[in-house]
mmCIF file of C-alpha atoms and ligand atoms in Angstrom:
data_model
loop_
_atom_site.group_PDB
_atom_site.id
_atom_site.type_symbol
_atom_site.label_atom_id
_atom_site.label_comp_id
_atom_site.label_asym_id
_atom_site.label_seq_id
_atom_site.Cartn_x
_atom_site.Cartn_y
_atom_site.Cartn_z
ATOM 1 C CA MET A 257 -0.020 -0.379 -0.113
ATOM 2 C CA THR A 258 1.451 3.567 -0.569
ATOM 3 C CA ILE A 259 2.650 5.574 2.048
ATOM 4 C CA ASN A 260 1.214 8.718 2.252
ATOM 5 C CA LEU A 261 4.162 10.951 3.758
ATOM 6 C CA TYR A 262 2.132 13.451 5.160
ATOM 7 C CA SER A 263 0.326 11.114 6.943
ATOM 8 C CA LEU A 264 3.385 10.544 9.381
ATOM 9 C CA SER A 265 4.464 12.622 12.115
ATOM 10 C CA GLN A 266 8.910 13.551 12.148
ATOM 11 C CA ASP A 267 8.615 10.554 14.554
ATOM 12 C CA GLY A 268 6.749 8.120 11.792
ATOM 13 C CA LEU A 269 8.857 9.029 8.961
ATOM 14 C CA THR A 270 11.721 8.474 10.659
ATOM 15 C CA ASP A 271 10.232 4.797 12.267
ATOM 16 C CA LEU A 272 9.603 4.276 8.268
ATOM 17 C CA LEU A 273 12.539 4.915 7.057
ATOM 18 C CA LYS A 274 15.420 3.083 9.823
ATOM 19 C CA SER A 275 12.469 0.322 9.119
ATOM 20 C CA TRP A 276 14.390 0.239 5.533
ATOM 21 C CA GLY A 277 17.925 0.603 6.803
ATOM 22 C CA GLU A 278 18.099 4.298 6.440
ATOM 23 C CA PRO A 279 19.854 5.929 9.177
ATOM 24 C CA ALA A 280 19.159 9.064 10.989
ATOM 25 C CA PHE A 281 20.268 11.913 9.542
ATOM 26 C CA ARG A 282 18.072 10.625 6.110
ATOM 27 C CA ALA A 283 15.232 11.237 7.586
ATOM 28 C CA LYS A 284 15.396 14.362 9.290
ATOM 29 C CA GLN A 285 16.490 15.511 5.429
ATOM 30 C CA LEU A 286 13.173 13.351 3.814
ATOM 31 C CA TRP A 287 11.621 16.068 6.360
ATOM 32 C CA SER A 288 13.313 19.428 4.963
ATOM 33 C CA TRP A 289 11.693 18.515 1.894
ATOM 34 C CA LEU A 290 8.718 18.234 3.298
ATOM 35 C CA TYR A 291 8.177 21.010 5.569
ATOM 36 C CA GLU A 292 11.437 23.238 5.552
ATOM 37 C CA ASN A 293 12.106 23.471 1.848
ATOM 38 C CA PRO A 294 9.077 21.906 0.145
ATOM 39 C CA VAL A 295 8.939 20.253 -3.191
ATOM 40 C CA ALA A 296 6.638 18.669 -5.548
ATOM 41 C CA SER A 297 8.850 15.884 -6.089
ATOM 42 C CA PHE A 298 10.970 13.293 -5.103
ATOM 43 C CA ASP A 299 13.088 14.350 -8.190
ATOM 44 C CA ALA A 300 13.924 17.069 -6.532
ATOM 45 C CA MET A 301 15.412 15.605 -3.296
ATOM 46 C CA THR A 302 18.676 15.918 -4.234
ATOM 47 C CA ASN A 303 20.819 14.891 -1.233
ATOM 48 C CA LEU A 304 19.153 12.087 -0.926
ATOM 49 C CA SER A 305 20.861 9.030 -3.048
ATOM 50 C CA LYS A 306 19.291 7.979 -6.862
ATOM 51 C CA PRO A 307 17.688 3.993 -4.481
ATOM 52 C CA LEU A 308 15.961 5.855 -1.681
ATOM 53 C CA ARG A 309 14.280 8.465 -4.374
ATOM 54 C CA THR A 310 13.728 5.386 -6.827
ATOM 55 C CA ARG A 311 11.723 2.964 -3.337
ATOM 56 C CA LEU A 312 9.428 6.761 -2.652
ATOM 57 C CA GLN A 313 8.718 6.734 -5.621
ATOM 58 C CA ASN A 314 7.415 3.635 -5.599
ATOM 59 C CA GLU A 315 6.386 2.993 -1.667
ATOM 60 C CA THR A 316 5.599 6.332 -0.570
ATOM 61 C CA THR A 317 3.669 9.717 -1.980
ATOM 62 C CA LEU A 318 3.005 13.228 -1.340
ATOM 63 C CA GLY A 319 0.396 13.974 -0.399
ATOM 64 C CA VAL A 320 -3.219 13.340 -2.179
ATOM 65 C CA LEU A 321 -4.444 16.146 -2.990
ATOM 66 C CA GLU A 322 -4.758 16.541 -7.257
ATOM 67 C CA MET A 323 -5.621 20.152 -8.079
ATOM 68 C CA VAL A 324 -8.440 20.999 -9.626
ATOM 69 C CA ALA A 325 -8.812 24.004 -10.106
ATOM 70 C CA GLU A 326 -7.817 27.229 -9.697
ATOM 71 C CA GLN A 327 -8.941 31.204 -9.679
ATOM 72 C CA SER A 328 -7.781 33.764 -9.152
ATOM 73 C CA SER A 329 -9.400 37.155 -7.310
ATOM 74 C CA HIS A 330 -8.410 41.332 -8.592
ATOM 75 C CA ASP A 331 -7.786 40.769 -4.590
ATOM 76 C CA GLY A 332 -4.555 38.754 -5.151
ATOM 77 C CA THR A 333 -6.981 35.745 -2.859
ATOM 78 C CA LEU A 334 -6.555 32.399 -4.408
ATOM 79 C CA LYS A 335 -8.583 29.665 -4.681
ATOM 80 C CA ARG A 336 -8.111 26.065 -5.298
ATOM 81 C CA LEU A 337 -10.418 22.896 -6.203
ATOM 82 C CA TYR A 338 -8.794 19.745 -4.600
ATOM 83 C CA ARG A 339 -10.454 16.059 -5.695
ATOM 84 C CA LEU A 340 -9.897 13.697 -3.351
ATOM 85 C CA ASP A 341 -7.899 10.245 -3.139
ATOM 86 C CA ASP A 342 -11.955 8.609 -3.316
ATOM 87 C CA GLY A 343 -13.628 11.791 -5.679
ATOM 88 C CA GLN A 344 -14.938 13.780 -2.696
ATOM 89 C CA LEU A 345 -14.159 17.963 -4.120
ATOM 90 C CA ILE A 346 -12.975 20.590 -1.268
ATOM 91 C CA GLU A 347 -11.898 24.272 -1.618
ATOM 92 C CA SER A 348 -9.330 26.105 0.038
ATOM 93 C CA VAL A 349 -8.302 30.179 -0.612
ATOM 94 C CA VAL A 350 -5.243 32.164 0.327
ATOM 95 C CA MET A 351 -4.654 35.802 0.698
ATOM 96 C CA PRO A 352 -2.083 37.466 0.465
ATOM 97 C CA TYR A 353 -2.278 41.210 3.026
ATOM 98 C CA ASP A 354 0.038 43.990 2.575
ATOM 99 C CA ASP A 355 2.442 43.155 5.771
ATOM 100 C CA ASP A 356 3.621 40.294 3.566
ATOM 101 C CA ARG A 357 1.302 37.275 5.683
ATOM 102 C CA ARG A 358 -0.446 34.686 3.979
ATOM 103 C CA THR A 359 -2.566 33.482 5.570
ATOM 104 C CA ALA A 360 -4.341 30.104 4.235
ATOM 105 C CA CYS A 361 -7.853 28.949 4.400
ATOM 106 C CA ILE A 362 -8.045 25.275 5.277
ATOM 107 C CA SER A 363 -11.268 22.982 4.991
ATOM 108 C CA THR A 364 -11.578 20.291 7.747
ATOM 109 C CA GLN A 365 -14.902 18.649 6.098
ATOM 110 C CA ALA A 366 -15.704 18.005 2.390
ATOM 111 C CA GLY A 367 -18.977 19.468 3.610
ATOM 112 C CA CYS A 368 -20.376 20.396 6.540
ATOM 113 C CA ALA A 369 -23.029 18.834 8.560
ATOM 114 C CA MET A 370 -23.874 22.377 9.945
ATOM 115 C CA GLY A 371 -26.542 23.465 8.804
ATOM 116 C CA CYS A 372 -26.112 26.977 8.482
ATOM 117 C CA VAL A 373 -28.972 28.857 6.948
ATOM 118 C CA PHE A 374 -26.510 31.377 5.399
ATOM 119 C CA CYS A 375 -23.616 29.538 4.203
ATOM 120 C CA ALA A 376 -22.499 27.820 1.318
ATOM 121 C CA THR A 377 -20.627 24.604 2.816
ATOM 122 C CA GLY A 378 -24.157 24.351 5.272
ATOM 123 C CA GLN A 379 -26.575 24.170 2.726
ATOM 124 C CA MET A 380 -24.904 21.871 1.164
ATOM 125 C CA GLY A 381 -24.826 19.355 3.667
ATOM 126 C CA PHE A 382 -22.078 16.956 5.329
ATOM 127 C CA ALA A 383 -19.886 14.321 3.560
ATOM 128 C CA ARG A 384 -17.129 12.844 5.561
ATOM 129 C CA HIS A 385 -13.667 14.671 8.123
ATOM 130 C CA LEU A 386 -10.887 14.615 6.334
ATOM 131 C CA THR A 387 -8.330 13.323 7.696
ATOM 132 C CA ALA A 388 -5.204 14.805 9.611
ATOM 133 C CA ALA A 389 -2.256 14.930 6.626
ATOM 134 C CA GLU A 390 -5.658 16.119 4.204
ATOM 135 C CA ILE A 391 -6.356 19.219 6.298
ATOM 136 C CA ILE A 392 -2.656 19.951 6.418
ATOM 137 C CA GLU A 393 -1.177 19.418 2.695
ATOM 138 C CA GLN A 394 -3.460 21.720 2.216
ATOM 139 C CA ALA A 395 -1.519 24.593 3.770
ATOM 140 C CA VAL A 396 1.036 22.558 2.678
ATOM 141 C CA ARG A 397 0.418 22.959 -1.662
ATOM 142 C CA PHE A 398 0.099 26.600 -0.500
ATOM 143 C CA ALA A 399 3.168 27.327 1.238
ATOM 144 C CA ARG A 400 5.577 25.242 -1.207
ATOM 145 C CA ASP A 401 4.302 27.709 -4.165
ATOM 146 C CA LEU A 402 4.673 30.459 -1.920
ATOM 147 C CA HIS A 403 8.672 29.074 -0.819
ATOM 148 C CA GLY A 404 8.549 28.989 -5.281
ATOM 149 C CA GLN A 405 8.672 32.803 -4.836
ATOM 150 C CA GLY A 406 9.981 34.030 -2.527
ATOM 151 C CA GLU A 407 7.655 33.665 0.534
ATOM 152 C CA ARG A 408 6.503 32.400 3.098
ATOM 153 C CA LEU A 409 3.063 30.914 4.546
ATOM 154 C CA SER A 410 2.566 32.639 7.568
ATOM 155 C CA ASN A 411 -0.934 32.826 9.079
ATOM 156 C CA VAL A 412 -3.172 30.026 8.758
ATOM 157 C CA VAL A 413 -7.018 29.553 10.184
ATOM 158 C CA LEU A 414 -8.596 26.557 10.001
ATOM 159 C CA MET A 415 -12.230 29.035 8.874
ATOM 160 C CA GLY A 416 -12.605 26.835 4.994
ATOM 161 C CA MET A 417 -15.819 24.177 5.143
ATOM 162 C CA GLY A 418 -15.879 21.687 7.750
ATOM 163 C CA GLU A 419 -16.492 22.005 11.408
ATOM 164 C CA PRO A 420 -13.578 21.681 12.844
ATOM 165 C CA PHE A 421 -14.692 20.482 16.430
ATOM 166 C CA HIS A 422 -17.167 18.178 14.732
ATOM 167 C CA ASN A 423 -13.971 16.442 13.209
ATOM 168 C CA TYR A 424 -11.928 16.876 16.354
ATOM 169 C CA ASP A 425 -8.796 14.760 16.990
ATOM 170 C CA ALA A 426 -7.936 15.395 12.797
ATOM 171 C CA SER A 427 -8.165 19.654 13.669
ATOM 172 C CA VAL A 428 -5.986 19.353 16.595
ATOM 173 C CA THR A 429 -3.942 17.037 14.909
ATOM 174 C CA ALA A 430 -3.200 19.012 11.907
ATOM 175 C CA ILE A 431 -3.175 22.374 14.623
ATOM 176 C CA ARG A 432 -0.092 20.557 16.166
ATOM 177 C CA ARG A 433 1.380 19.251 13.122
ATOM 178 C CA LEU A 434 0.959 23.249 11.637
ATOM 179 C CA MET A 435 3.113 23.731 14.312
ATOM 180 C CA SER A 436 6.038 21.278 14.520
ATOM 181 C CA ASP A 437 6.136 20.627 11.231
ATOM 182 C CA LEU A 438 5.385 23.721 9.057
ATOM 183 C CA GLY A 439 6.860 25.915 11.423
ATOM 184 C CA ILE A 440 3.328 28.209 11.730
ATOM 185 C CA GLY A 441 3.383 29.817 15.239
ATOM 186 C CA ALA A 442 0.497 29.112 17.322
ATOM 187 C CA ARG A 443 -0.730 32.217 18.196
ATOM 188 C CA HIS A 444 -1.027 32.800 13.863
ATOM 189 C CA ILE A 445 -3.303 30.251 13.981
ATOM 190 C CA THR A 446 -7.016 30.481 14.072
ATOM 191 C CA VAL A 447 -9.627 28.166 14.318
ATOM 192 C CA SER A 448 -13.094 28.581 14.410
ATOM 193 C CA THR A 449 -16.147 26.516 15.710
ATOM 194 C CA VAL A 450 -19.856 27.057 14.975
ATOM 195 C CA GLY A 451 -20.175 26.582 19.229
ATOM 196 C CA LEU A 452 -19.845 22.758 19.723
ATOM 197 C CA VAL A 453 -19.624 23.425 23.667
ATOM 198 C CA PRO A 454 -17.702 20.577 25.593
ATOM 199 C CA GLN A 455 -15.193 19.878 22.185
ATOM 200 C CA ILE A 456 -14.898 23.978 22.992
ATOM 201 C CA ARG A 457 -14.072 22.562 26.707
ATOM 202 C CA ARG A 458 -11.927 20.402 26.075
ATOM 203 C CA PHE A 459 -10.026 22.649 23.294
ATOM 204 C CA ALA A 460 -9.679 24.847 26.656
ATOM 205 C CA GLY A 461 -7.227 21.700 28.608
ATOM 206 C CA GLU A 462 -5.033 20.944 25.005
ATOM 207 C CA GLY A 463 -2.181 23.437 26.402
ATOM 208 C CA LEU A 464 -2.889 25.099 23.123
ATOM 209 C CA GLN A 465 -1.504 28.362 22.241
ATOM 210 C CA VAL A 466 -4.233 29.017 18.397
ATOM 211 C CA LYS A 467 -6.782 31.653 18.998
ATOM 212 C CA LEU A 468 -10.287 30.502 18.927
ATOM 213 C CA ALA A 469 -13.337 32.102 17.815
ATOM 214 C CA ILE A 470 -16.343 31.537 17.077
ATOM 215 C CA SER A 471 -19.776 32.147 15.071
ATOM 216 C CA LEU A 472 -21.818 33.821 17.700
ATOM 217 C CA HIS A 473 -24.233 35.598 15.023
ATOM 218 C CA ALA A 474 -27.627 36.174 16.854
ATOM 219 C CA ALA A 475 -27.780 37.252 20.925
ATOM 220 C CA THR A 476 -30.960 35.468 21.113
ATOM 221 C CA ASP A 477 -31.952 31.971 21.346
ATOM 222 C CA ALA A 478 -34.376 31.907 18.972
ATOM 223 C CA GLU A 479 -32.906 34.157 16.763
ATOM 224 C CA ARG A 480 -29.430 32.138 17.195
ATOM 225 C CA THR A 481 -31.701 28.497 16.738
ATOM 226 C CA ALA A 482 -33.286 29.882 13.224
ATOM 227 C CA LEU A 483 -29.566 30.360 11.874
ATOM 228 C CA LEU A 484 -27.368 27.584 13.203
ATOM 229 C CA PRO A 485 -29.951 24.850 13.750
ATOM 230 C CA ILE A 486 -26.878 23.915 16.607
ATOM 231 C CA ASN A 487 -28.537 26.249 18.896
ATOM 232 C CA LYS A 488 -31.068 24.297 19.366
ATOM 233 C CA ARG A 489 -28.149 21.259 21.077
ATOM 234 C CA TRP A 490 -25.855 23.902 22.390
ATOM 235 C CA PRO A 491 -27.650 27.354 23.420
ATOM 236 C CA LEU A 492 -26.324 30.097 24.456
ATOM 237 C CA ALA A 493 -26.695 29.325 28.261
ATOM 238 C CA ASP A 494 -24.474 26.530 27.938
ATOM 239 C CA LEU A 495 -22.327 28.114 24.379
ATOM 240 C CA MET A 496 -21.395 31.861 26.959
ATOM 241 C CA ALA A 497 -20.121 29.608 30.049
ATOM 242 C CA ALA A 498 -18.143 27.238 27.847
ATOM 243 C CA CYS A 499 -15.799 29.679 25.849
ATOM 244 C CA ARG A 500 -15.956 31.954 29.940
ATOM 245 C CA GLU A 501 -14.380 28.841 31.063
ATOM 246 C CA TYR A 502 -12.194 28.896 28.407
ATOM 247 C CA VAL A 503 -10.801 32.064 28.573
ATOM 248 C CA GLU A 504 -9.936 31.383 32.083
ATOM 249 C CA LYS A 505 -8.488 28.208 32.166
ATOM 250 C CA SER A 506 -6.115 29.467 28.722
ATOM 251 C CA GLY A 507 -5.782 32.823 29.610
ATOM 252 C CA ARG A 508 -6.500 33.771 25.958
ATOM 253 C CA ARG A 509 -9.632 36.311 24.508
ATOM 254 C CA ILE A 510 -12.202 34.477 22.301
ATOM 255 C CA THR A 511 -13.224 36.162 19.119
ATOM 256 C CA PHE A 512 -17.288 35.775 18.334
ATOM 257 C CA GLU A 513 -17.849 36.557 14.709
ATOM 258 C CA TRP A 514 -20.940 38.097 13.817
ATOM 259 C CA ALA A 515 -22.032 37.797 9.837
ATOM 260 C CA ALA A 516 -24.160 41.299 9.556
ATOM 261 C CA ILE A 517 -27.240 40.278 8.156
ATOM 262 C CA GLN A 518 -29.591 43.075 6.775
ATOM 263 C CA GLY A 519 -32.752 42.938 8.303
ATOM 264 C CA LYS A 520 -31.505 40.301 10.717
ATOM 265 C CA ASN A 521 -29.422 40.577 12.806
ATOM 266 C CA ASP A 522 -27.837 43.970 12.813
ATOM 267 C CA SER A 523 -30.483 45.984 14.567
ATOM 268 C CA LEU A 524 -29.715 48.616 16.825
ATOM 269 C CA GLU A 525 -31.585 46.960 19.642
ATOM 270 C CA GLN A 526 -30.016 43.335 18.561
ATOM 271 C CA ALA A 527 -26.211 45.366 19.124
ATOM 272 C CA HIS A 528 -27.378 46.134 23.020
ATOM 273 C CA THR A 529 -28.189 42.821 23.832
ATOM 274 C CA LEU A 530 -25.245 41.225 22.055
ATOM 275 C CA GLY A 531 -22.593 43.814 24.652
ATOM 276 C CA GLY A 532 -24.684 42.754 27.230
ATOM 277 C CA LEU A 533 -24.167 39.265 27.326
ATOM 278 C CA LEU A 534 -20.122 39.365 26.297
ATOM 279 C CA LYS A 535 -19.928 42.613 28.551
ATOM 280 C CA GLY A 536 -16.681 42.190 30.786
ATOM 281 C CA MET A 537 -15.451 39.495 29.259
ATOM 282 C CA LEU A 538 -12.357 39.381 27.799
ATOM 283 C CA CYS A 539 -13.257 38.967 23.732
ATOM 284 C CA HIS A 540 -13.463 40.153 20.232
ATOM 285 C CA VAL A 541 -16.338 40.639 17.955
ATOM 286 C CA ASN A 542 -14.682 40.061 14.696
ATOM 287 C CA ILE A 543 -17.890 41.570 12.273
ATOM 288 C CA ILE A 544 -18.179 39.641 9.085
ATOM 289 C CA PRO A 545 -20.704 41.602 6.069
ATOM 290 C CA LEU A 546 -22.096 38.286 4.718
ATOM 291 C CA ASN A 547 -21.641 36.801 1.985
ATOM 292 C CA PRO A 548 -23.328 36.267 -0.551
ATOM 293 C CA THR A 549 -24.455 32.628 -1.559
ATOM 294 C CA GLY A 550 -26.713 30.814 -3.411
ATOM 295 C CA GLY A 551 -29.304 28.875 -1.180
ATOM 296 C CA TYR A 552 -29.599 32.380 1.304
ATOM 297 C CA GLY A 553 -31.843 35.709 0.639
ATOM 298 C CA LEU A 554 -30.547 38.546 2.559
ATOM 299 C CA GLY A 555 -28.084 40.960 2.074
ATOM 300 C CA PRO A 556 -24.841 42.046 4.108
ATOM 301 C CA SER A 557 -25.806 44.664 6.461
ATOM 302 C CA ALA A 558 -25.219 48.990 5.481
ATOM 303 C CA ALA A 559 -21.861 50.191 6.529
ATOM 304 C CA GLU A 560 -22.985 52.893 8.207
ATOM 305 C CA ARG A 561 -24.935 50.764 10.578
ATOM 306 C CA ILE A 562 -22.374 48.572 11.222
ATOM 307 C CA GLU A 563 -20.228 51.997 12.365
ATOM 308 C CA GLN A 564 -23.663 52.358 14.822
ATOM 309 C CA PHE A 565 -22.998 48.519 15.840
ATOM 310 C CA ILE A 566 -19.561 49.090 17.129
ATOM 311 C CA ALA A 567 -19.956 52.022 18.191
ATOM 312 C CA ILE A 568 -23.707 50.612 20.562
ATOM 313 C CA LEU A 569 -20.719 47.659 21.965
ATOM 314 C CA ASP A 570 -18.530 49.812 22.700
ATOM 315 C CA SER A 571 -20.833 51.663 24.651
ATOM 316 C CA TYR A 572 -20.575 48.218 26.663
ATOM 317 C CA GLY A 573 -16.669 48.140 26.747
ATOM 318 C CA VAL A 574 -16.373 44.837 23.949
ATOM 319 C CA SER A 575 -14.608 45.324 21.052
ATOM 320 C CA ALA A 576 -15.242 45.110 17.703
ATOM 321 C CA THR A 577 -14.108 46.047 13.940
ATOM 322 C CA VAL A 578 -14.782 44.409 10.201
ATOM 323 C CA ARG A 579 -13.084 41.734 8.933
ATOM 324 C CA VAL A 580 -12.295 43.580 5.372
ATOM 325 C CA ARG A 581 -13.635 40.676 2.844
ATOM 326 C CA ARG A 582 -11.704 39.110 0.155
ATOM 327 C CA GLY A 583 -12.138 36.902 -2.888
ATOM 328 C CA ILE A 584 -15.995 37.983 -3.499
ATOM 329 C CA ASP A 585 -15.338 38.047 -7.060
ATOM 330 C CA ILE A 586 -14.381 34.366 -7.092
ATOM 331 C CA ASP A 587 -17.005 33.035 -4.332
ATOM 332 C CA ALA A 588 -14.105 32.730 -1.911
ATOM 333 C CA GLY A 589 -15.063 34.777 0.504
ATOM 334 C CA CYS A 590 -16.515 33.951 4.614
ATOM 335 C CA GLY A 591 -18.649 31.017 3.691
ATOM 336 C CA GLN A 592 -19.148 30.464 0.103
ATOM 337 C CA LEU A 593 -17.088 27.609 -0.469
ATOM 338 C CA LYS A 594 -18.676 24.942 -1.603
ATOM 339 C CA ALA A 595 -17.570 21.339 -3.988
ATOM 340 C CA ASN A 596 -20.631 19.331 -5.006
ATOM 341 C CA VAL A 597 -19.729 15.821 -2.026
ATOM 342 C CA ILE A 598 -20.697 12.932 -2.765
ATOM 343 C CA LEU A 599 -23.425 11.954 -0.096
ATOM 344 C CA ARG A 600 -23.719 9.299 0.394
ATOM 345 C CA GLY A 601 -27.287 8.220 2.372
ATOM 346 C CA SER A 602 -27.239 7.757 5.446
ATOM 347 C CA SER A 603 -24.638 9.398 6.295
ATOM 348 C CA ALA A 604 -25.629 12.961 4.735
ATOM 349 C CA ASN A 605 -25.544 13.800 8.494
ATOM 350 C CA THR A 606 -28.239 16.500 10.355
ATOM 351 C CA PRO A 607 -26.700 18.034 13.423
ATOM 352 C CA ASP A 608 -28.227 16.118 15.750
ATOM 353 C CA SER A 609 -27.392 12.567 13.982
ATOM 354 C CA ALA A 610 -24.079 13.694 13.625
ATOM 355 C CA LEU A 611 -22.981 14.376 17.012
HETATM 356 N N1 SAH B 866 -17.280 26.057 10.790
HETATM 357 C C1 SAH B 866 -16.804 26.908 11.305
HETATM 358 C C2 SAH B 866 -15.869 27.179 10.229
HETATM 359 C C3 SAH B 866 -15.794 27.441 8.657
HETATM 360 S S1 SAH B 866 -16.227 29.465 9.005
HETATM 361 C C4 SAH B 866 -17.330 27.716 11.809
HETATM 362 O O1 SAH B 866 -18.396 28.244 11.034
HETATM 363 O O2 SAH B 866 -17.100 29.208 13.031
HETATM 364 C C5 SAH B 866 -16.375 31.126 9.033
HETATM 365 C C6 SAH B 866 -16.642 32.043 9.337
HETATM 366 O O3 SAH B 866 -17.961 32.213 7.585
HETATM 367 C C7 SAH B 866 -17.861 31.337 10.985
HETATM 368 O O4 SAH B 866 -17.683 32.431 11.696
HETATM 369 C C8 SAH B 866 -19.214 31.171 10.113
HETATM 370 O O5 SAH B 866 -20.513 31.375 10.584
HETATM 371 C C9 SAH B 866 -19.065 32.838 8.430
HETATM 372 N N2 SAH B 866 -19.846 32.534 7.238
HETATM 373 C C10 SAH B 866 -20.218 31.380 7.398
HETATM 374 N N3 SAH B 866 -21.049 31.605 5.602
HETATM 375 C C11 SAH B 866 -20.602 33.546 5.923
HETATM 376 C C12 SAH B 866 -21.360 34.486 5.139
HETATM 377 N N4 SAH B 866 -22.838 33.607 3.700
HETATM 378 N N5 SAH B 866 -21.491 35.653 5.242
HETATM 379 C C13 SAH B 866 -19.914 35.732 5.740
HETATM 380 N N6 SAH B 866 -19.670 34.865 6.983
HETATM 381 C C14 SAH B 866 -20.368 32.938 6.568
HETATM 382 FE FE1 SF4 B 867 -20.736 24.859 8.948
HETATM 383 FE FE2 SF4 B 867 -19.447 26.931 9.612
HETATM 384 FE FE3 SF4 B 867 -20.728 26.903 7.494
HETATM 385 FE FE4 SF4 B 867 -22.063 26.780 9.806
HETATM 386 S S1 SF4 B 867 -20.517 28.088 9.122
HETATM 387 S S2 SF4 B 867 -21.781 25.225 8.138
HETATM 388 S S3 SF4 B 867 -20.896 24.733 10.441
HETATM 389 S S4 SF4 B 867 -18.766 25.490 8.311
#
């Protein structure tokens, strides 16, 4: 069976090459070709012997993602569509910023089971979890291409297709390996969750210094359940208690995401309710003007309304900023990623059966 080298940790690589009778330093050299100075072919691994390269070529693979499409936005955002080895399709995005930051937005599932009404991924349904290797490889692919251009992938957000905490183990393994293998600093990694309470509690105990973002979008249960069905399972009181526990345990600030939807969650009264909910908490609100998706009719709040909303939050001592929209012309913005996933009968879960 072919071994995907990106499924192995550094120790795993060492064990593999040891079983082939290679000295430990060879594993370090191979690791370097995978992550430090990533290359796309075994032939490029010039300090490995020809017989070793041939064996690697025959028995292993440099990842499993087959790129089937690539689109670039006028703002420099790049979106890629990959086919996995079972035919599932996923997307990932890289965004360049003026200050030299290069941020990859990667997927953790093919589809998503959470069914948030305004999200293109949620509108597709759930096909399957990605493996840690499939998650990491999306970042590696961008890192490799940036490296070739003399640039460096500096940040990674787990905000692509899927709910990272529904695929908890693979997502946390991927986060650890983004740090240890790809050298992305913990503070340059963000994981965003729709609000799975037990996993938020568990994550608080991981001792990771990465950023945690929570998709809030509404400040009362009735309004939040209408947008995010998972709120029925984990209502606001439970979610906020878990968030407070996370802040206490980790000492880290939480980011709350708020997709600003015109006429839905952008009234001044809702701003006051949100201010009251978050008052006194170590947190920040990230406002994302709603991006268009086929299955949802409403549009983004007006800029002026968002300013008023932010001013009201400020009066509660709650800081808020607007997330700059990126890649909207190529459907690469928040909540716009979709690919025709293959739904297999009962694996197309509803939120209740999925958890
Ligand atoms: N599943 C995770 C992470 C992926 S979505 C989560 O839900 O948190 C990343 C962010 O984009 C989330 O805050 C999500 O609620 C938001 N989002 C989804 N659809 C959107 C849309 N159409 N416009 C703006 N933001 C959207
Ligand atoms: Fe899934 Fe996040 Fe989209 Fe909700 S917003 S459907 S949790 S990807």
